[in-house]
mmCIF file of C-alpha atoms in Angstrom:
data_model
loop_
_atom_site.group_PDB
_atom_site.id
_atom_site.type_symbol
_atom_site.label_atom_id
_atom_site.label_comp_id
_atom_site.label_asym_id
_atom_site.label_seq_id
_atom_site.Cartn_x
_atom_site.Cartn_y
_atom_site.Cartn_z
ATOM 1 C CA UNK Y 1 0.000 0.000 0.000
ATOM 2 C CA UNK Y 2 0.815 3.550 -0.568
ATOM 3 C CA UNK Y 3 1.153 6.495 1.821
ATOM 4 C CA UNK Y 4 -0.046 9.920 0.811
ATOM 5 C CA UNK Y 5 3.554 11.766 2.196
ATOM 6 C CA UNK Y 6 4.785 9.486 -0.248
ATOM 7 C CA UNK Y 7 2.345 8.759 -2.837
ATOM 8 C CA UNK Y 8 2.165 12.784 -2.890
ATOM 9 C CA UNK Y 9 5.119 13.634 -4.956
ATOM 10 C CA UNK Y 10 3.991 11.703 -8.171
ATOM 11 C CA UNK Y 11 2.224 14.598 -9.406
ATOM 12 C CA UNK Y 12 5.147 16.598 -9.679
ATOM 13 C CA UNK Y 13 7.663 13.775 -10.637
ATOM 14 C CA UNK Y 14 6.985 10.485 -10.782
ATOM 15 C CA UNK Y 15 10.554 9.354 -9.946
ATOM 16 C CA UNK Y 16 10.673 11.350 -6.935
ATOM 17 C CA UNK Y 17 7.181 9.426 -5.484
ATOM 18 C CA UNK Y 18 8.840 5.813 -6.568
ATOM 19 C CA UNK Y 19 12.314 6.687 -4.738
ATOM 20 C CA UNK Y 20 11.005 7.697 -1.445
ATOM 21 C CA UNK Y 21 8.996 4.972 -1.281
ATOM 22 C CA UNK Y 22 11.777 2.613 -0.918
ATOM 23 C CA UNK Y 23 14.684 5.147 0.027
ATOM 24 C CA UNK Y 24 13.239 7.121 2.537
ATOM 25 C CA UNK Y 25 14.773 10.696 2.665
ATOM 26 C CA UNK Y 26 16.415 11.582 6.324
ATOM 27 C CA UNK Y 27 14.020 13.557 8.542
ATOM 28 C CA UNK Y 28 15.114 16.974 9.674
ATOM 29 C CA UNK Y 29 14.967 18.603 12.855
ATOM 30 C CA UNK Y 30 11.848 20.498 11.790
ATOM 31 C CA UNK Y 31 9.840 17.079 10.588
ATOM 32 C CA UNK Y 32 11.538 15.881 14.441
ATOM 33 C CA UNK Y 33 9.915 18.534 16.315
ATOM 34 C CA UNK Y 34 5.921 18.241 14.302
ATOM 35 C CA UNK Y 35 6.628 14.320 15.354
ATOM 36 C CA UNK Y 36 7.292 15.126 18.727
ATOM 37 C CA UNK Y 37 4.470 17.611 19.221
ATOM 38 C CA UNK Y 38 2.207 15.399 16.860
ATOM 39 C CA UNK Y 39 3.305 12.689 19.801
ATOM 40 C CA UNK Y 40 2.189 15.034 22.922
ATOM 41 C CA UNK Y 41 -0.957 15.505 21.493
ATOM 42 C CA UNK Y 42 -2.286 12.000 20.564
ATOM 43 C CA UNK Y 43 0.490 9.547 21.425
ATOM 44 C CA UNK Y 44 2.578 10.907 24.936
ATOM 45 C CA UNK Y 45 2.924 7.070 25.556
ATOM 46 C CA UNK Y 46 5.356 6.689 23.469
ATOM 47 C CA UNK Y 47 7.805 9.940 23.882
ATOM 48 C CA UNK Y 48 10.400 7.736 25.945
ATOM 49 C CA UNK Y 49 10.875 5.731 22.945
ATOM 50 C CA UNK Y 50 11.335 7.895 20.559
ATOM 51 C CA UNK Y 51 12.377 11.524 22.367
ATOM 52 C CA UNK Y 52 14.337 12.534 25.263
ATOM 53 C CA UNK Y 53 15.431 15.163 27.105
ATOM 54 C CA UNK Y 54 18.927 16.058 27.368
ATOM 55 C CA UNK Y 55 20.774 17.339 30.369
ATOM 56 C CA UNK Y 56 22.481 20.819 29.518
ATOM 57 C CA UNK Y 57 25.791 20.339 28.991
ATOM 58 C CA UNK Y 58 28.019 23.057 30.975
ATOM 59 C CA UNK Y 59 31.658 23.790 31.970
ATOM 60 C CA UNK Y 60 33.146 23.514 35.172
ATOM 61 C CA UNK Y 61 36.433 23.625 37.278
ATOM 62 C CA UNK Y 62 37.229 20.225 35.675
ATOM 63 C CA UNK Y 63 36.264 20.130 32.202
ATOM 64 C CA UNK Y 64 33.005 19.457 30.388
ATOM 65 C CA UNK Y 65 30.220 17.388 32.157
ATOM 66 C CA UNK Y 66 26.338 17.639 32.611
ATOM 67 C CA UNK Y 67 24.559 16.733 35.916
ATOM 68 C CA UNK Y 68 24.478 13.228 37.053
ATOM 69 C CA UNK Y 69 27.488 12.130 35.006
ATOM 70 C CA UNK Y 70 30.217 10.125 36.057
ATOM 71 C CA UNK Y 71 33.071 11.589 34.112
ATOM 72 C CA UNK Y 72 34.774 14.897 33.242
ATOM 73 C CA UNK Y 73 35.627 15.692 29.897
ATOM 74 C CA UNK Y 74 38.676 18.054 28.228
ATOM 75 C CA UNK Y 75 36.649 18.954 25.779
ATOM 76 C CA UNK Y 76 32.929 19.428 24.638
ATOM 77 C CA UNK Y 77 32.731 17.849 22.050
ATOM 78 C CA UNK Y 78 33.662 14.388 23.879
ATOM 79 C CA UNK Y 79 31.113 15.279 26.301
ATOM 80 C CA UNK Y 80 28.566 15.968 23.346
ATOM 81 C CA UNK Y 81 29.679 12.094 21.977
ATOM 82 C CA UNK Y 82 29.156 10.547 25.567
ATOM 83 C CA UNK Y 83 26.126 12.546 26.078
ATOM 84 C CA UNK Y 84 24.723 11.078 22.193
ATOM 85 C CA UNK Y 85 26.158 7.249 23.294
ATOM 86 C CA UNK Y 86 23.906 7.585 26.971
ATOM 87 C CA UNK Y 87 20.558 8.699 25.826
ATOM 88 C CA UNK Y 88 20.591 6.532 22.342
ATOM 89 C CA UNK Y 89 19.035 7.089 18.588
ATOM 90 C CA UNK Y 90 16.436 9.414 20.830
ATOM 91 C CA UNK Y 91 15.519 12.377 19.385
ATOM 92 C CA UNK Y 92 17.065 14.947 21.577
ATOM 93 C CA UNK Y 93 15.686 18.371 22.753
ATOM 94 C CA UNK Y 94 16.323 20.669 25.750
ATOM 95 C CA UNK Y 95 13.829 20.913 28.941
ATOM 96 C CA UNK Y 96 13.220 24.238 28.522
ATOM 97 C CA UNK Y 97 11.600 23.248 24.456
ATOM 98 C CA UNK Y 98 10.214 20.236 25.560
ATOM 99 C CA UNK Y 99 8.007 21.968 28.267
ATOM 100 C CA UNK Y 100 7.487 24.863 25.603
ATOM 101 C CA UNK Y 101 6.083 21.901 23.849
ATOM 102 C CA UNK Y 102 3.965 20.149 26.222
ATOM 103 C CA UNK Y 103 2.496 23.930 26.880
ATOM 104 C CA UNK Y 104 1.628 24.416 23.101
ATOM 105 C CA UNK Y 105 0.358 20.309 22.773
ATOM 106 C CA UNK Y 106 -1.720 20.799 26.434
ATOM 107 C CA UNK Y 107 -5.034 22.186 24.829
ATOM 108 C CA UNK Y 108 -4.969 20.540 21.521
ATOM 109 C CA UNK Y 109 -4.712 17.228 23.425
ATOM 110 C CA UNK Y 110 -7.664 17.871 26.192
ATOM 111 C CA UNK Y 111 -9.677 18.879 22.594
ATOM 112 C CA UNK Y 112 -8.720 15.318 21.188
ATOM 113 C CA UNK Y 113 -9.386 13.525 24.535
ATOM 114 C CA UNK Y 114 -12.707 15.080 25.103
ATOM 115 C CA UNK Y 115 -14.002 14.790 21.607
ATOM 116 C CA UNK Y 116 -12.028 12.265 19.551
ATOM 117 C CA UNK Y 117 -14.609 9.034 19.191
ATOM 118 C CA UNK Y 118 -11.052 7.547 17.307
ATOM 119 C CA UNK Y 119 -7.009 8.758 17.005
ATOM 120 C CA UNK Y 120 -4.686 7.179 15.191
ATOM 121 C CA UNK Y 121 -7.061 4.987 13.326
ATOM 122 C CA UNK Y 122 -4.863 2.928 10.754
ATOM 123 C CA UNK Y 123 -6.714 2.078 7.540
ATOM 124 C CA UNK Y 124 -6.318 0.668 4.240
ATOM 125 C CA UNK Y 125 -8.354 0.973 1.263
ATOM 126 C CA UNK Y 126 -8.485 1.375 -2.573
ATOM 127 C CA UNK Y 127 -8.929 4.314 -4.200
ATOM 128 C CA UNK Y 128 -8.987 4.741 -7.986
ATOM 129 C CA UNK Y 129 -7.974 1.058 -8.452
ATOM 130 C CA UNK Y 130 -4.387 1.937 -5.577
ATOM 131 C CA UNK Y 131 -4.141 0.226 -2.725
ATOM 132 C CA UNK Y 132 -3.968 3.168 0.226
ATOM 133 C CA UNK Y 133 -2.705 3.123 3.401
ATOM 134 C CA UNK Y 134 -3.399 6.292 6.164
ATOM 135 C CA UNK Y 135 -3.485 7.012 9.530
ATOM 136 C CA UNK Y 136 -6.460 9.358 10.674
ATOM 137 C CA UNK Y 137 -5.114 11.737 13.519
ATOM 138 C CA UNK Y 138 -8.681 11.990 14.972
ATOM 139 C CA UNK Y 139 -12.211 10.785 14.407
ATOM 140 C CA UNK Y 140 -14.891 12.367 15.763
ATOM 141 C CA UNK Y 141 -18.556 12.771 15.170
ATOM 142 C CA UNK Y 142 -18.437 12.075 11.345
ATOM 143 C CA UNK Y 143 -15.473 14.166 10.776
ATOM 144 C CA UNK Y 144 -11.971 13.440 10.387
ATOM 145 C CA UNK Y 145 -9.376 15.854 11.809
ATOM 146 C CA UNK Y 146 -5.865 15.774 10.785
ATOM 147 C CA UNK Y 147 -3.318 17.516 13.090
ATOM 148 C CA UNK Y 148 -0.879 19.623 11.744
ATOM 149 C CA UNK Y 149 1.942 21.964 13.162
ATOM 150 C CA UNK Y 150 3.641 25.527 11.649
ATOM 151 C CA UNK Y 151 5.512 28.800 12.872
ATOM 152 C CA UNK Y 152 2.620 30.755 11.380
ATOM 153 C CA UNK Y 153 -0.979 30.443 11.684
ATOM 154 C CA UNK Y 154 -2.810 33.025 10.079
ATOM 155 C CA UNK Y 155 -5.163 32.025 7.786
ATOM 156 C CA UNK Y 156 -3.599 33.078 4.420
ATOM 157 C CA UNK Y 157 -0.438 31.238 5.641
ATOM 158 C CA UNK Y 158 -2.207 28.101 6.547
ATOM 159 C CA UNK Y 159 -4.248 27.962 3.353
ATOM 160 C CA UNK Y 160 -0.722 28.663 1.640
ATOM 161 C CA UNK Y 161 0.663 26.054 3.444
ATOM 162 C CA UNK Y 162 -2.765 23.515 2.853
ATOM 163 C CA UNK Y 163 -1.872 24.318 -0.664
ATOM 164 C CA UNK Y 164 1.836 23.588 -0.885
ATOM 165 C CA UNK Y 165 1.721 20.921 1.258
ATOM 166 C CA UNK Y 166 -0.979 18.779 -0.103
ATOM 167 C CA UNK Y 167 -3.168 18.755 2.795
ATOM 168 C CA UNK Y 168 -6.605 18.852 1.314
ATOM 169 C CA UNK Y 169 -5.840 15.509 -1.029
ATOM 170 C CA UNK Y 170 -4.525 13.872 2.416
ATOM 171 C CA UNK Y 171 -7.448 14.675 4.260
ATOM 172 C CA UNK Y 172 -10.341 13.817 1.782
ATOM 173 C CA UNK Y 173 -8.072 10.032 1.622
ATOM 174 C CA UNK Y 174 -8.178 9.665 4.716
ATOM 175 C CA UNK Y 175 -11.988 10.411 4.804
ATOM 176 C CA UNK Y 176 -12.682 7.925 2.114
ATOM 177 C CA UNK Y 177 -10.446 5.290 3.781
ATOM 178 C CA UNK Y 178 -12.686 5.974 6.558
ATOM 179 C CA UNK Y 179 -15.857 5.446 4.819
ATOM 180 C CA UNK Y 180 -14.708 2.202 2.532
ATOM 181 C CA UNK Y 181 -13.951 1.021 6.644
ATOM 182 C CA UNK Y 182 -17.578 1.795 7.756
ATOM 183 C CA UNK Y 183 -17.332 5.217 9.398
ATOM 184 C CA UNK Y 184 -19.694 7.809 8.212
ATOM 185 C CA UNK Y 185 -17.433 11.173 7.584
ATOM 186 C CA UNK Y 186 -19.435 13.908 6.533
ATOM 187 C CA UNK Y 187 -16.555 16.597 7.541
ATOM 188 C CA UNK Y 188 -13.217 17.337 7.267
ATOM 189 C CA UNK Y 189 -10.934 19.402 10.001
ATOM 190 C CA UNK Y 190 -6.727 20.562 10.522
ATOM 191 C CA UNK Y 191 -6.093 21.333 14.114
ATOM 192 C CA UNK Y 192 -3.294 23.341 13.317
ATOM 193 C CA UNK Y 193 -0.432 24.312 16.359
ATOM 194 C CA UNK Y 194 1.694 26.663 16.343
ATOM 195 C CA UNK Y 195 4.940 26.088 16.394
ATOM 196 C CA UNK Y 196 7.927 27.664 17.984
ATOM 197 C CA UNK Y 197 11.243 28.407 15.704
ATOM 198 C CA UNK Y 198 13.938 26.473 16.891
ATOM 199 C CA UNK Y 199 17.640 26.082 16.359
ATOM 200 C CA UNK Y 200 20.882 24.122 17.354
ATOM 201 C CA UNK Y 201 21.183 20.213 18.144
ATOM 202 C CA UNK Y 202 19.977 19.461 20.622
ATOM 203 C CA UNK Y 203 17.108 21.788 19.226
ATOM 204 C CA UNK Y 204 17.024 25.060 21.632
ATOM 205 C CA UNK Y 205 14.785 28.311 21.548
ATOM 206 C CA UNK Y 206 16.202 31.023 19.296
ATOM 207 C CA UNK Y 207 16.578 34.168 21.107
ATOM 208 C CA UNK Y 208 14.255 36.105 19.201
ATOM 209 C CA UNK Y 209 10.462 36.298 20.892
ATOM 210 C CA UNK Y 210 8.817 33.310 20.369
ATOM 211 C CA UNK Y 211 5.562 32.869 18.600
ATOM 212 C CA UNK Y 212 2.556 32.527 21.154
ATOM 213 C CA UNK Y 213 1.296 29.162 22.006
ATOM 214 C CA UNK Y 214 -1.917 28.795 20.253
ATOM 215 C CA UNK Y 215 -4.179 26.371 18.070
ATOM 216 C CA UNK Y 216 -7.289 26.514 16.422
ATOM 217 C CA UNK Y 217 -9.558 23.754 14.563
ATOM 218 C CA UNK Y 218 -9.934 24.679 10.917
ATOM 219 C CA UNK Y 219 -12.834 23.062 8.617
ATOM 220 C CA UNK Y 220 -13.121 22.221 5.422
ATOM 221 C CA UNK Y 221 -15.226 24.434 3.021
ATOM 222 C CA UNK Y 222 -17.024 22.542 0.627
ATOM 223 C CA UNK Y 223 -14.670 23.934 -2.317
ATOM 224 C CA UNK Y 224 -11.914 23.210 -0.341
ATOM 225 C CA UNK Y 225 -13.172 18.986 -0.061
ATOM 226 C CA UNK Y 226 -14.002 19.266 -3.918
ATOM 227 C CA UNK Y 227 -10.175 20.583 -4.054
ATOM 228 C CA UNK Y 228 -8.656 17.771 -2.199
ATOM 229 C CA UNK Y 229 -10.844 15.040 -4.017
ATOM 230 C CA UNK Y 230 -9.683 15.901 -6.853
ATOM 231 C CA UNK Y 231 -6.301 16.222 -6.055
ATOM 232 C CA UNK Y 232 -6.254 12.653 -4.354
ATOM 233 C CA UNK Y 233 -7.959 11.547 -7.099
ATOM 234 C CA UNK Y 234 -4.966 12.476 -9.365
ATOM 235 C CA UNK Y 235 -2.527 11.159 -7.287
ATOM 236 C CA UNK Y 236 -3.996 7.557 -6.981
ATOM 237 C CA UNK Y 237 -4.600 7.571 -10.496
ATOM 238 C CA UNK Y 238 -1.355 8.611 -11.957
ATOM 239 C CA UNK Y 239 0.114 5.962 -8.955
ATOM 240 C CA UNK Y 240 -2.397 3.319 -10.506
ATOM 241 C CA UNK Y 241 -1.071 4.296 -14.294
ATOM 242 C CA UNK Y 242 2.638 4.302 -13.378
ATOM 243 C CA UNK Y 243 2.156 1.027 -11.728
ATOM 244 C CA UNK Y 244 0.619 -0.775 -14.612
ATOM 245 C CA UNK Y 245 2.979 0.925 -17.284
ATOM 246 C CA UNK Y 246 6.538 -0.036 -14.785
ATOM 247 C CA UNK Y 247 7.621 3.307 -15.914
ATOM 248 C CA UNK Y 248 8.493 6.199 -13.596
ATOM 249 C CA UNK Y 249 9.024 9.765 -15.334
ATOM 250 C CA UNK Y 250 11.734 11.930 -14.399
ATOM 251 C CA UNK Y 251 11.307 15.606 -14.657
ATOM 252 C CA UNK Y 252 10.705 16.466 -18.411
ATOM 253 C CA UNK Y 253 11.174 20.022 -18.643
ATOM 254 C CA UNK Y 254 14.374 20.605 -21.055
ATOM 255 C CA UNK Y 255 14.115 24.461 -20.979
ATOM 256 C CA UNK Y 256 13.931 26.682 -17.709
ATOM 257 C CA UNK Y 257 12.119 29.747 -17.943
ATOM 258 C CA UNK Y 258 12.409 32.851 -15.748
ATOM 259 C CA UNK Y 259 9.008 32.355 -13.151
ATOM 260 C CA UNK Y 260 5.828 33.771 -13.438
ATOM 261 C CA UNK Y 261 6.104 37.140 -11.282
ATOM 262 C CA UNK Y 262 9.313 37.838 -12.871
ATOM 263 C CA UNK Y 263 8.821 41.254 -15.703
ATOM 264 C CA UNK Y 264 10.775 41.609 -18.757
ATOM 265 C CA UNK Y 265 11.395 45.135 -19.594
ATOM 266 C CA UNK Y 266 12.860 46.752 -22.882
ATOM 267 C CA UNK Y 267 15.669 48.174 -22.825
ATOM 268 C CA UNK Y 268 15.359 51.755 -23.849
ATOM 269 C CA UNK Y 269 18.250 53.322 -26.143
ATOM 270 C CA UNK Y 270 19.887 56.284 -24.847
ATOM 271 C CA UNK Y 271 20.713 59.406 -26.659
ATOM 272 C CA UNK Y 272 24.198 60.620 -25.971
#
């Protein structure tokens, strides 16, 4: 079965859709930290696994340690190493982000336990002759609710970002995975987070003011469902088409133009 973050990329190359599939690119600290909020919020049970909390590393009569260690270090950078060989392939962030975190996941997550009938429903499907795979963040009263986190939540960025990131076609799948499983959906909601803008490994709060913790439950418009159905529907289909041919296109432009916003203007002879 496919997965629509992977499955996505076929409309805009082919080859790129087929590679990830089975040569998964690296996550970055950014796609880290929407796991690990995505985690407070519907999965805390399984932070230890996956995240921890690193002890601040700091400099003392003796060389480089961090509380609780056994051993002094010349430098920091072997106390970085002995620090990454204790706590594991964890994901590693600073107290002071990961309780900026659990702040910013607190109310999103009472939302989802009060109201979610379903989270992290796993489903699998057909659509347009595909096989589909999803996860549905939250099910509730005939809607499904994705969760989704970004620095910015105003609502021209997070249509921009609904737009750029394929949200509405991952939605509406989900929704018809949903229904092909027996759920009635009827609606279809982001909860979107805010985000805070991080930097450094382990991740730390920049310096600048941070963005304030907030959410907010988006819906659907109905010309925003018709949008995503229609863009799922081209994204199984070409999958389904690519599939049955055993050909994966490359990119195909030969030419690169200047882009769209970009003016042309005459140069204008000069009289000397």
């Amino acid at each position: 079965c496919w997965s629509w973050s992977t499955a996505k990329h076929v409309l805009e190359c082919p080859a790129e859709a087929h590679d990830q599939r089975f040569r998964p690119i690296d996550c970055t600290d950014a796609m880290e930290m929407g796991t690990l909020m995505h985690a407070l919020i519907l999965e805390p049970e399984t932070l230890d696994d996956r995240f921890g909390v690193a002890p601040s590393i700091v400099k003392g009569n003796g060389g480089w340690t961090w509380e609780g260690a056994d051993s002094v270090w010349r430098l920091k950078k072997e106390a970085d190493a002995a620090l990454a060989g204790v706590m594991g392939d964890r994901f590693l962030v600073t107290k002071q982000l990961m309780d900026d975190l659990q702040q910013r996941c607190h109310q999103p997550r009472v939302h989802a336990l009060a109201n979610a009938t379903e989270t992290e429903l796993a489903m699998v499907g057909q659509i347009e002759g595909c096989a589909v795979k999803g996860k549905a963040d939250m099910l509730t009263k005939g809607a499904i609710i994705d969760v989704k986190t970004t620095s910015d939540i105003k609502p021209a960025a997070i249509e921009r970002a609904a737009y750029q990131r394929r949200w509405f076609g991952q939605v509406w799948t989900y929704g018809e995975l949903a229904r092909q499983a027996g759920f009635d959906v009827t609606q279809y909601g982001i909860i979107v987070v805010q985000a805070p803008r991080v930097s450094g490994s382990p991740l730390k709060l920049s310096s600048s003011r941070q963005p304030r913790p907030s959410w907010r439950l988006v819906w659907l418009s109905d010309a925003a469902v018709e949008y995503g159905e229609n863009e799922a529907r081209s994204v199984w289909r070409a999958i389904r088409d690519c599939e049955a041919s055993k050909t994966w296109p490359d990119y195909d432009e030969s030419e690169i133009n200047p882009p769209r916003w970009a003016r042309s203007a005459p140069v204008q002879d000069e009289a000397f």
